[in-house]
PDB file of C-alpha atoms in Angstrom:
ATOM      1  CA  MET A   8      64.017  62.062  95.402  1.00  0.00           C
ATOM      2  CA  SER A   9      60.986  64.495  96.648  1.00  0.00           C
ATOM      3  CA  ALA A  10      62.025  67.402  98.659  1.00  0.00           C
ATOM      4  CA  ALA A  11      61.427  67.903 102.078  1.00  0.00           C
ATOM      5  CA  ALA A  12      57.961  69.819 102.702  1.00  0.00           C
ATOM      6  CA  VAL A  13      57.549  72.961 104.420  1.00  0.00           C
ATOM      7  CA  GLU A  14      56.401  72.698 108.386  1.00  0.00           C
ATOM      8  CA  ARG A  15      55.059  76.614 108.962  1.00  0.00           C
ATOM      9  CA  PRO A  16      54.989  78.184 112.584  1.00  0.00           C
ATOM     10  CA  HIS A  17      52.268  80.277 113.456  1.00  0.00           C
ATOM     11  CA  GLU A  18      53.841  83.222 115.109  1.00  0.00           C
ATOM     12  CA  ASP A  19      54.751  87.237 114.170  1.00  0.00           C
ATOM     13  CA  ARG A  20      57.192  87.215 111.131  1.00  0.00           C
ATOM     14  CA  PRO A  21      59.552  90.755 112.370  1.00  0.00           C
ATOM     15  CA  LEU A  22      62.483  89.295 109.747  1.00  0.00           C
ATOM     16  CA  ILE A  23      60.048  88.828 106.871  1.00  0.00           C
ATOM     17  CA  ALA A  24      58.068  92.314 107.197  1.00  0.00           C
ATOM     18  CA  GLU A  25      62.318  93.347 107.159  1.00  0.00           C
ATOM     19  CA  ALA A  26      63.362  92.089 104.328  1.00  0.00           C
ATOM     20  CA  ASN A  27      60.270  93.234 102.695  1.00  0.00           C
ATOM     21  CA  LEU A  28      60.451  96.459 103.603  1.00  0.00           C
ATOM     22  CA  ILE A  29      64.382  96.433 102.171  1.00  0.00           C
ATOM     23  CA  MET A  30      63.201  95.211  98.490  1.00  0.00           C
ATOM     24  CA  GLU A  31      60.609  98.523  98.369  1.00  0.00           C
ATOM     25  CA  ARG A  32      63.540 100.782  99.067  1.00  0.00           C
ATOM     26  CA  LEU A  33      65.939  98.781  97.105  1.00  0.00           C
ATOM     27  CA  PRO A  34      64.009  97.319  93.886  1.00  0.00           C
ATOM     28  CA  GLY A  35      66.011  95.257  91.664  1.00  0.00           C
ATOM     29  CA  ARG A  36      67.632  94.057  94.508  1.00  0.00           C
ATOM     30  CA  ARG A  37      67.424  90.235  95.670  1.00  0.00           C
ATOM     31  CA  VAL A  38      66.239  90.186  99.393  1.00  0.00           C
ATOM     32  CA  GLU A  39      66.571  86.635 101.148  1.00  0.00           C
ATOM     33  CA  ILE A  40      66.327  86.058 104.367  1.00  0.00           C
ATOM     34  CA  ILE A  41      68.673  82.121 105.161  1.00  0.00           C
ATOM     35  CA  GLY A  42      69.978  80.896 108.782  1.00  0.00           C
ATOM     36  CA  GLY A  43      67.618  83.795 110.493  1.00  0.00           C
ATOM     37  CA  GLN A  44      70.307  86.424 108.576  1.00  0.00           C
ATOM     38  CA  ILE A  45      68.996  89.071 106.247  1.00  0.00           C
ATOM     39  CA  LEU A  46      71.103  88.117 103.143  1.00  0.00           C
ATOM     40  CA  VAL A  47      70.365  90.819 100.335  1.00  0.00           C
ATOM     41  CA  SER A  48      72.577  90.827  97.010  1.00  0.00           C
ATOM     42  CA  PRO A  49      73.153  92.992  93.966  1.00  0.00           C
ATOM     43  CA  ALA A  50      71.212  93.676  90.690  1.00  0.00           C
ATOM     44  CA  PRO A  51      71.900  91.075  88.293  1.00  0.00           C
ATOM     45  CA  ASP A  52      74.392  92.730  85.125  1.00  0.00           C
ATOM     46  CA  GLY A  53      73.309  92.013  81.380  1.00  0.00           C
ATOM     47  CA  PRO A  54      76.204  89.118  81.398  1.00  0.00           C
ATOM     48  CA  HIS A  55      74.144  87.413  84.474  1.00  0.00           C
ATOM     49  CA  SER A  56      71.300  87.307  82.542  1.00  0.00           C
ATOM     50  CA  GLU A  57      72.626  86.134  79.037  1.00  0.00           C
ATOM     51  CA  ALA A  58      73.921  83.336  81.323  1.00  0.00           C
ATOM     52  CA  LEU A  59      70.777  82.221  82.834  1.00  0.00           C
ATOM     53  CA  MET A  60      69.099  82.746  79.429  1.00  0.00           C
ATOM     54  CA  LEU A  61      71.260  80.295  77.828  1.00  0.00           C
ATOM     55  CA  PHE A  62      70.537  78.270  80.907  1.00  0.00           C
ATOM     56  CA  ALA A  63      66.842  78.154  80.347  1.00  0.00           C
ATOM     57  CA  ALA A  64      66.587  77.415  76.879  1.00  0.00           C
ATOM     58  CA  PRO A  65      66.444  73.407  77.010  1.00  0.00           C
ATOM     59  CA  PHE A  66      64.209  73.458  80.055  1.00  0.00           C
ATOM     60  CA  MET A  67      61.508  75.752  78.114  1.00  0.00           C
ATOM     61  CA  GLN A  68      60.708  72.338  75.492  1.00  0.00           C
ATOM     62  CA  LEU A  69      60.313  69.905  78.265  1.00  0.00           C
ATOM     63  CA  GLY A  70      56.509  70.432  78.313  1.00  0.00           C
ATOM     64  CA  LEU A  71      56.121  68.856  82.590  1.00  0.00           C
ATOM     65  CA  VAL A  72      58.126  71.169  84.515  1.00  0.00           C
ATOM     66  CA  ARG A  73      58.560  75.023  83.701  1.00  0.00           C
ATOM     67  CA  ALA A  74      61.808  77.056  83.933  1.00  0.00           C
ATOM     68  CA  LEU A  75      61.583  80.124  86.006  1.00  0.00           C
ATOM     69  CA  PRO A  76      63.526  83.116  87.228  1.00  0.00           C
ATOM     70  CA  GLY A  77      63.101  84.727  90.546  1.00  0.00           C
ATOM     71  CA  ILE A  78      60.317  82.824  92.654  1.00  0.00           C
ATOM     72  CA  GLY A  79      60.922  81.894  96.139  1.00  0.00           C
ATOM     73  CA  LEU A  80      61.497  79.309  97.848  1.00  0.00           C
ATOM     74  CA  TRP A  81      60.972  78.442 101.355  1.00  0.00           C
ATOM     75  CA  LEU A  82      63.320  76.638 103.479  1.00  0.00           C
ATOM     76  CA  PRO A  83      62.474  74.340 106.175  1.00  0.00           C
ATOM     77  CA  SER A  84      65.906  75.627 108.117  1.00  0.00           C
ATOM     78  CA  GLY A  85      63.895  77.947 110.561  1.00  0.00           C
ATOM     79  CA  PRO A  86      60.579  80.144 110.328  1.00  0.00           C
ATOM     80  CA  GLU A  87      61.251  82.512 108.102  1.00  0.00           C
ATOM     81  CA  ASP A  88      63.443  81.453 105.490  1.00  0.00           C
ATOM     82  CA  TYR A  89      63.163  81.836 102.327  1.00  0.00           C
ATOM     83  CA  VAL A  90      65.719  82.291  99.138  1.00  0.00           C
ATOM     84  CA  ILE A  91      64.988  83.429  95.305  1.00  0.00           C
ATOM     85  CA  PRO A  92      67.005  81.288  92.407  1.00  0.00           C
ATOM     86  CA  ASP A  93      68.115  83.109  89.914  1.00  0.00           C
ATOM     87  CA  LEU A  94      66.417  80.086  88.217  1.00  0.00           C
ATOM     88  CA  SER A  95      64.191  77.712  89.771  1.00  0.00           C
ATOM     89  CA  VAL A  96      62.923  74.452  87.404  1.00  0.00           C
ATOM     90  CA  VAL A  97      59.357  73.460  89.087  1.00  0.00           C
ATOM     91  CA  ASP A  98      57.002  71.205  88.339  1.00  0.00           C
ATOM     92  CA  ASP A  99      53.896  72.397  85.990  1.00  0.00           C
ATOM     93  CA  ASP A 100      51.838  72.319  89.175  1.00  0.00           C
ATOM     94  CA  TYR A 101      54.085  74.481  91.250  1.00  0.00           C
ATOM     95  CA  ARG A 102      50.797  77.026  91.887  1.00  0.00           C
ATOM     96  CA  HIS A 103      49.202  74.361  94.530  1.00  0.00           C
ATOM     97  CA  HIS A 104      52.872  74.835  96.300  1.00  0.00           C
ATOM     98  CA  LEU A 105      52.360  78.202  97.426  1.00  0.00           C
ATOM     99  CA  VAL A 106      53.736  78.909 101.257  1.00  0.00           C
ATOM    100  CA  GLU A 107      53.480  82.256 101.403  1.00  0.00           C
ATOM    101  CA  ASN A 108      55.946  85.591 100.970  1.00  0.00           C
ATOM    102  CA  SER A 109      55.014  84.563  97.079  1.00  0.00           C
ATOM    103  CA  CYS A 110      57.532  81.303  98.270  1.00  0.00           C
ATOM    104  CA  TYR A 111      56.400  77.620  97.394  1.00  0.00           C
ATOM    105  CA  ASP A 112      57.099  74.585  99.636  1.00  0.00           C
ATOM    106  CA  PRO A 113      60.498  72.776  98.086  1.00  0.00           C
ATOM    107  CA  THR A 114      58.307  69.955  97.312  1.00  0.00           C
ATOM    108  CA  CYS A 115      58.227  70.912  93.678  1.00  0.00           C
ATOM    109  CA  PHE A 116      61.642  72.748  93.074  1.00  0.00           C
ATOM    110  CA  ARG A 117      63.505  70.027  90.320  1.00  0.00           C
ATOM    111  CA  LEU A 118      66.334  72.031  89.961  1.00  0.00           C
ATOM    112  CA  VAL A 119      67.839  75.378  91.029  1.00  0.00           C
ATOM    113  CA  MET A 120      70.235  77.624  89.704  1.00  0.00           C
ATOM    114  CA  GLU A 121      72.537  80.454  90.593  1.00  0.00           C
ATOM    115  CA  VAL A 122      74.895  82.350  88.691  1.00  0.00           C
ATOM    116  CA  THR A 123      77.190  83.935  90.908  1.00  0.00           C
ATOM    117  CA  SER A 124      77.647  88.116  91.225  1.00  0.00           C
ATOM    118  CA  THR A 125      79.481  89.542  94.225  1.00  0.00           C
ATOM    119  CA  ASN A 126      78.485  87.846  97.012  1.00  0.00           C
ATOM    120  CA  TRP A 127      79.757  84.661  95.074  1.00  0.00           C
ATOM    121  CA  LYS A 128      80.888  82.918  98.259  1.00  0.00           C
ATOM    122  CA  THR A 129      76.939  82.642  99.557  1.00  0.00           C
ATOM    123  CA  ASP A 130      76.298  80.437  96.548  1.00  0.00           C
ATOM    124  CA  LEU A 131      79.098  78.532  96.894  1.00  0.00           C
ATOM    125  CA  ARG A 132      78.634  77.524 100.105  1.00  0.00           C
ATOM    126  CA  ASP A 133      75.217  78.885 102.689  1.00  0.00           C
ATOM    127  CA  LYS A 134      73.331  78.029  99.648  1.00  0.00           C
ATOM    128  CA  VAL A 135      74.991  74.874  99.435  1.00  0.00           C
ATOM    129  CA  SER A 136      73.471  73.702 102.668  1.00  0.00           C
ATOM    130  CA  SER A 137      70.556  75.704 102.583  1.00  0.00           C
ATOM    131  CA  TYR A 138      68.767  73.866  99.037  1.00  0.00           C
ATOM    132  CA  ALA A 139      70.735  70.305 100.921  1.00  0.00           C
ATOM    133  CA  ARG A 140      68.410  70.427 103.699  1.00  0.00           C
ATOM    134  CA  ALA A 141      65.449  71.312 101.644  1.00  0.00           C
ATOM    135  CA  ARG A 142      66.362  68.318  99.685  1.00  0.00           C
ATOM    136  CA  ILE A 143      66.343  70.272  95.906  1.00  0.00           C
ATOM    137  CA  PRO A 144      67.470  67.199  93.511  1.00  0.00           C
ATOM    138  CA  VAL A 145      69.814  69.857  92.009  1.00  0.00           C
ATOM    139  CA  TYR A 146      71.834  72.550  92.243  1.00  0.00           C
ATOM    140  CA  VAL A 147      73.816  73.859  89.785  1.00  0.00           C
ATOM    141  CA  ILE A 148      75.924  77.184  89.679  1.00  0.00           C
ATOM    142  CA  VAL A 149      77.318  79.017  87.260  1.00  0.00           C
ATOM    143  CA  ASP A 150      80.596  80.262  88.936  1.00  0.00           C
ATOM    144  CA  ARG A 151      81.804  83.328  86.960  1.00  0.00           C
ATOM    145  CA  GLN A 152      84.499  84.025  90.004  1.00  0.00           C
ATOM    146  CA  HIS A 153      86.568  80.876  89.027  1.00  0.00           C
ATOM    147  CA  GLN A 154      85.377  79.995  85.649  1.00  0.00           C
ATOM    148  CA  ARG A 155      83.399  76.821  86.000  1.00  0.00           C
ATOM    149  CA  LEU A 156      79.957  74.957  85.973  1.00  0.00           C
ATOM    150  CA  HIS A 157      79.397  73.242  89.394  1.00  0.00           C
ATOM    151  CA  VAL A 158      76.558  70.311  89.212  1.00  0.00           C
ATOM    152  CA  LEU A 159      75.334  68.710  92.943  1.00  0.00           C
ATOM    153  CA  THR A 160      73.096  66.079  93.293  1.00  0.00           C
ATOM    154  CA  ASP A 161      71.626  63.739  95.825  1.00  0.00           C
ATOM    155  CA  PRO A 162      71.233  65.762  98.607  1.00  0.00           C
ATOM    156  CA  VAL A 163      71.768  64.338 102.275  1.00  0.00           C
ATOM    157  CA  ALA A 164      70.922  66.415 105.388  1.00  0.00           C
ATOM    158  CA  ASP A 165      73.248  70.192 104.748  1.00  0.00           C
ATOM    159  CA  ARG A 166      75.825  68.897 101.863  1.00  0.00           C
ATOM    160  CA  TYR A 167      74.881  66.998  98.337  1.00  0.00           C
ATOM    161  CA  LYS A 168      76.839  63.638  97.951  1.00  0.00           C
ATOM    162  CA  VAL A 169      77.453  64.822  94.160  1.00  0.00           C
ATOM    163  CA  HIS A 170      79.506  67.519  93.448  1.00  0.00           C
ATOM    164  CA  GLY A 171      80.635  67.786  90.064  1.00  0.00           C
ATOM    165  CA  ILE A 172      82.943  70.761  88.744  1.00  0.00           C
ATOM    166  CA  HIS A 173      82.897  71.102  85.324  1.00  0.00           C
ATOM    167  CA  THR A 174      85.023  73.684  82.909  1.00  0.00           C
ATOM    168  CA  ALA A 175      84.849  75.284  79.429  1.00  0.00           C
ATOM    169  CA  ASP A 176      85.589  72.164  77.634  1.00  0.00           C
ATOM    170  CA  GLU A 177      82.748  69.915  78.971  1.00  0.00           C
ATOM    171  CA  LEU A 178      79.372  69.208  77.738  1.00  0.00           C
ATOM    172  CA  VAL A 179      77.490  67.924  80.892  1.00  0.00           C
ATOM    173  CA  THR A 180      74.064  66.152  81.098  1.00  0.00           C
ATOM    174  CA  LEU A 181      71.863  66.931  83.962  1.00  0.00           C
ATOM    175  CA  PRO A 182      70.189  64.078  85.597  1.00  0.00           C
ATOM    176  CA  GLU A 183      67.026  62.907  84.117  1.00  0.00           C
ATOM    177  CA  SER A 184      64.723  64.218  86.924  1.00  0.00           C
ATOM    178  CA  VAL A 185      65.424  67.434  85.854  1.00  0.00           C
ATOM    179  CA  GLY A 186      62.526  66.984  83.576  1.00  0.00           C
ATOM    180  CA  GLY A 187      64.042  65.259  80.663  1.00  0.00           C
ATOM    181  CA  LYS A 188      67.546  65.344  78.667  1.00  0.00           C
ATOM    182  CA  VAL A 189      68.900  68.646  78.866  1.00  0.00           C
ATOM    183  CA  THR A 190      72.932  68.580  78.047  1.00  0.00           C
ATOM    184  CA  LEU A 191      74.760  71.939  78.453  1.00  0.00           C
ATOM    185  CA  ASP A 192      77.906  73.332  76.718  1.00  0.00           C
ATOM    186  CA  VAL A 193      79.428  74.774  79.862  1.00  0.00           C
ATOM    187  CA  LYS A 194      82.025  77.348  77.563  1.00  0.00           C
ATOM    188  CA  ARG A 195      78.403  78.895  75.841  1.00  0.00           C
ATOM    189  CA  ILE A 196      77.566  79.473  79.460  1.00  0.00           C
ATOM    190  CA  LEU A 197      80.400  80.658  81.162  1.00  0.00           C
ATOM    191  CA  GLU A 198      81.177  82.837  77.756  1.00  0.00           C
ATOM    192  CA  ALA A 199      77.717  84.154  77.904  1.00  0.00           C
ATOM    193  CA  GLY A 200      78.281  85.271  82.216  1.00  0.00           C
ATOM    194  CA  HIS A 201      81.501  86.083  81.583  1.00  0.00           C
ATOM    195  CA  PRO A 202      81.689  90.149  82.319  1.00  0.00           C
ATOM    196  CA  THR A 203      84.002  91.695  80.160  1.00  0.00           C
ATOM    197  CA  ALA A 204      83.480  90.704  75.957  1.00  0.00           C
ATOM    198  CA  SER A 205      85.708  88.229  74.819  1.00  0.00           C
TER     199      SER A 205
END
């Protein structure tokens, strides 16, 4: 399943200008625009980054895709809407899909992944509908708040038809549409992302 192509109106971009100004003033923060609203997320902590890197490791061997942290995804939901997933698995030719403001067209994204932080409700609600509308085939959430791994597939309108919730005693194999066979050890990822050492 391919993602939805982005239509870009040619008008002023006051929200993007404000978002870029916030990023300059608050280095390390992630600034996104979802539904015409600016969202500012905290800088990731060490365990957040550990979970992200552990998740990314199997993708490095696939060859036809790239696992990239922090690249922008242009959303079709509004004239200035974009998000910056913690990790994106994109086609090897993603550079040909640059839209604007360092964001890429959803058509080159195979998977997006978020590791929850203090604003975890955004990852579990707002971003689910945003990624589904953009027709991102697979959305994975490392839910540190509830110690679960969510795998959402088959986007339809503003939701995903399949929403698997996995706990620490499971191995999860992602759809091969992500670029090959990837099996995740949920326990290892959740332990890596836990804010305190176990």
